[in-house]
Structures are given as C-alpha cells and as structure tokens.
Coordinates of C-alpha atoms in Angstrom, one line a residue:
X528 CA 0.0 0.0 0.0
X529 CA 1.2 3.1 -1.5
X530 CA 2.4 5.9 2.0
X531 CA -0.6 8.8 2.4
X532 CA -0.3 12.1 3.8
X533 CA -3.6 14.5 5.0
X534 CA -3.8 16.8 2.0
X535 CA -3.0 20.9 3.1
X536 CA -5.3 23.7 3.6
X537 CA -6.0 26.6 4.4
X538 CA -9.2 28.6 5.7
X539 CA -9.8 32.3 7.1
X540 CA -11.8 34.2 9.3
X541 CA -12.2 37.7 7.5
X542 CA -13.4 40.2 10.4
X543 CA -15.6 42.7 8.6
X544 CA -15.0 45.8 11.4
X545 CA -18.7 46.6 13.1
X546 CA -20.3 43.7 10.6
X547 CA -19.2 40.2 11.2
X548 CA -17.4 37.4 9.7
X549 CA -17.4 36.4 6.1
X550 CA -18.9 33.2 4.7
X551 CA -19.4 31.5 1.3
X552 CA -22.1 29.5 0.3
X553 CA -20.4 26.6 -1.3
X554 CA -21.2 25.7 -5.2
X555 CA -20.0 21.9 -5.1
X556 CA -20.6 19.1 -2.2
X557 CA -20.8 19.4 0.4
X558 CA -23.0 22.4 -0.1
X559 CA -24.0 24.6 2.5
X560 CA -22.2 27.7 4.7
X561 CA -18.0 27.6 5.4
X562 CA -15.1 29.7 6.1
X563 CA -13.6 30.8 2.8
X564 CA -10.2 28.6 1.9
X565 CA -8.8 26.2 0.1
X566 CA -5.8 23.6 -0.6
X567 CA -2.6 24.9 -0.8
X568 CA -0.8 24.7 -3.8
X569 CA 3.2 23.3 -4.9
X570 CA 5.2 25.6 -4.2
X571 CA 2.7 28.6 -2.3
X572 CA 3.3 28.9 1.7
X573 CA -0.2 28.6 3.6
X574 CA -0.1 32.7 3.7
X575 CA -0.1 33.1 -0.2
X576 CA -2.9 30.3 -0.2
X577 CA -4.9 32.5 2.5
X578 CA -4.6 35.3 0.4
X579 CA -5.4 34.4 -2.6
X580 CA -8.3 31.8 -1.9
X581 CA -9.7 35.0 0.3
X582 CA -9.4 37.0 -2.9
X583 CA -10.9 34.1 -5.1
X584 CA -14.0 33.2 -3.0
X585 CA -14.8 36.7 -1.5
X586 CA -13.4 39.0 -4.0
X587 CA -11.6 40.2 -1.0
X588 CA -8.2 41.6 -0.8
X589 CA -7.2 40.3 2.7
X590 CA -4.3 41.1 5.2
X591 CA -3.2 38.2 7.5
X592 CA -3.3 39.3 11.3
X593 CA -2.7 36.1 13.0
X594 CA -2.7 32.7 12.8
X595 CA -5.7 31.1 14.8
X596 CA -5.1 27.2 14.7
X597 CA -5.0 23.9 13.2
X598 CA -7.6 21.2 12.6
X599 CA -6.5 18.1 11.7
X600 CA -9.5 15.6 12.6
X601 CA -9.9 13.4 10.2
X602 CA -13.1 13.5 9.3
X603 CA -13.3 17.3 9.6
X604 CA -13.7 17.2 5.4
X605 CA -16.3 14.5 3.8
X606 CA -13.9 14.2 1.0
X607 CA -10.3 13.4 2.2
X608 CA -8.4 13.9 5.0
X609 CA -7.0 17.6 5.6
X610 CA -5.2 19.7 7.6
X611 CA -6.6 23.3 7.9
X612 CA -4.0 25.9 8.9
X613 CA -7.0 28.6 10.0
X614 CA -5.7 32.1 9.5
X615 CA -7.6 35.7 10.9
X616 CA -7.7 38.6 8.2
X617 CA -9.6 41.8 7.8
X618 CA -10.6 42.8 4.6
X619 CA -8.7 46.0 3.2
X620 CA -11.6 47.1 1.2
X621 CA -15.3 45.7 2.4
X622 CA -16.8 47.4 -1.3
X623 CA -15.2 44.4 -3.2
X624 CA -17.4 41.6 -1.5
X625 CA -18.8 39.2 -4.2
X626 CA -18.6 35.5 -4.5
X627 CA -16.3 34.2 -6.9
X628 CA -14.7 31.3 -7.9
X629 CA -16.5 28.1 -6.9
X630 CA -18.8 30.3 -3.7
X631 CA -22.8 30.6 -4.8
X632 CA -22.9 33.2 -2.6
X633 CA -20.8 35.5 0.4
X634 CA -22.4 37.0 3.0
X635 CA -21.6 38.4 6.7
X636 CA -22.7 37.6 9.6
X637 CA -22.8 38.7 12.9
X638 CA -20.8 37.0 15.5
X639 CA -22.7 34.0 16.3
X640 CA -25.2 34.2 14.3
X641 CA -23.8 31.7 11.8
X642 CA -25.6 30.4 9.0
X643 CA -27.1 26.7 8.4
X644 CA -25.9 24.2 7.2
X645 CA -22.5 24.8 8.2
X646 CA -19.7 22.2 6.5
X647 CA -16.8 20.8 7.6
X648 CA -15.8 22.1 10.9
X649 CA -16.4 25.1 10.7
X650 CA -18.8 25.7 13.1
X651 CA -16.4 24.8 15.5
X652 CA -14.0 27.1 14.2
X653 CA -16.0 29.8 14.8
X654 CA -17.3 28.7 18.4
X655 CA -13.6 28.3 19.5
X656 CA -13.3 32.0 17.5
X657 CA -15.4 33.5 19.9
X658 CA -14.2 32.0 22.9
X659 CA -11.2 33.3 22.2
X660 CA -12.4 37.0 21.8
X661 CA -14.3 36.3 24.8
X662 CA -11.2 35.2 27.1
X663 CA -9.3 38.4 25.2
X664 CA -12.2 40.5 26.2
X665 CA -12.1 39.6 30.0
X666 CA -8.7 40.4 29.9

C-alpha cells in the first residue's frame, strides 16, 4: 500500500470591522455555509494560499493578522483527510465583496449568528473563534 499524507489547507476568518465574519455558500458538495479557503498549492506557503483563496472566493483583498489554529481531525472534510491551517484577516476594502470562484454566494454575519448548514468544521472554528475574543475581552 502506496504511503498517504492528509492533504493541506488553508481557511480564514475575515473580520468585517462593526459587521461580522465572512462566509461563502459553497457551489460543489458538500454544499451549505463555510469559512472561505482552500488547498494549498506546490510551491505557495499557507499565507499566499490564505490570500489568494480570500481574494478568489470573496473577492476580497485580505491582510493576515494572525494565525488562529489547526484542525487536523480526520473526518473534519467529507472528501479526504485535511489539515486546515486557519488564519484571521480583515478585509482591506469591504466594497469588493462578491462571491467568486466556486462560492454561490458571500455574505456576513454577525458574530454568532452563523448560518445553516454549516460544512466541515467550521462551526467549530467559529465557536472556539469566539471564545477566544471572549477570554481576550475579559482580559
């Protein structure tokens, strides 16, 4: 039996300042609500990914502001098994929003308020997203 590795990718969080968080509505299966991203491709770092599958999906030019986490459960993706490097942007200009590339739709939404279906894990994403800025906010 031929070695396998977990495929890589990438997915963001695009903070929309006094809106929310940016979602796609997915075009192929699984269909229904996610984080905008993508797999990585030869020879692009998982920024450059970030970047330009933000800028792809959303129609957003993006800047990174932090790395969030990994998910690496293997059934996290119907599909295959992948890693997600989960990175936080903001969008430099929230005029350009409009769904591109293989998204049916974008749309923002309020913290918590997260659409339905949501795919992958990405609800959890978002939950452990707002713990976070919780904790922070206590702080």
């Amino acid at each position: 039996m031929p070695y396998r590795n977990p495929t890589p990718t990438v997915d963001i969080i695009i903070m929309i300042p006094g809106r929310g968080v940016v979602l796609v509505k997915r075009r192929n299966e699984p269909h229904g609500w996610a984080l905008p991203g993508g797999f990585i491709d030869y020879g692009e770092t998982a920024e450059q990914a970030a970047v330009r599958e933000a800028r792809e999906e959303t129609g957003l030019r993006v800047e990174l502001t932090g790395l969030f986490g990994v998910y690496s459960d293997p059934a996290r993706d119907p599909r295959l098994h992948t890693i997600s490097t989960v990175f936080t942007a903001v969008a430099v200009d929230p005029t350009e929003l409009k769904a591109g590339d293989d998204a049916a739709g974008v749309e923002v939404f309020a913290p918590g308020k997260w659409p339905e279906p949501m795919v992958f894990d990405h609800a959890r994403i978002l939950d452990d997203y707002l713990q976070t800025l919780r904790r922070l906010a206590i702080r």
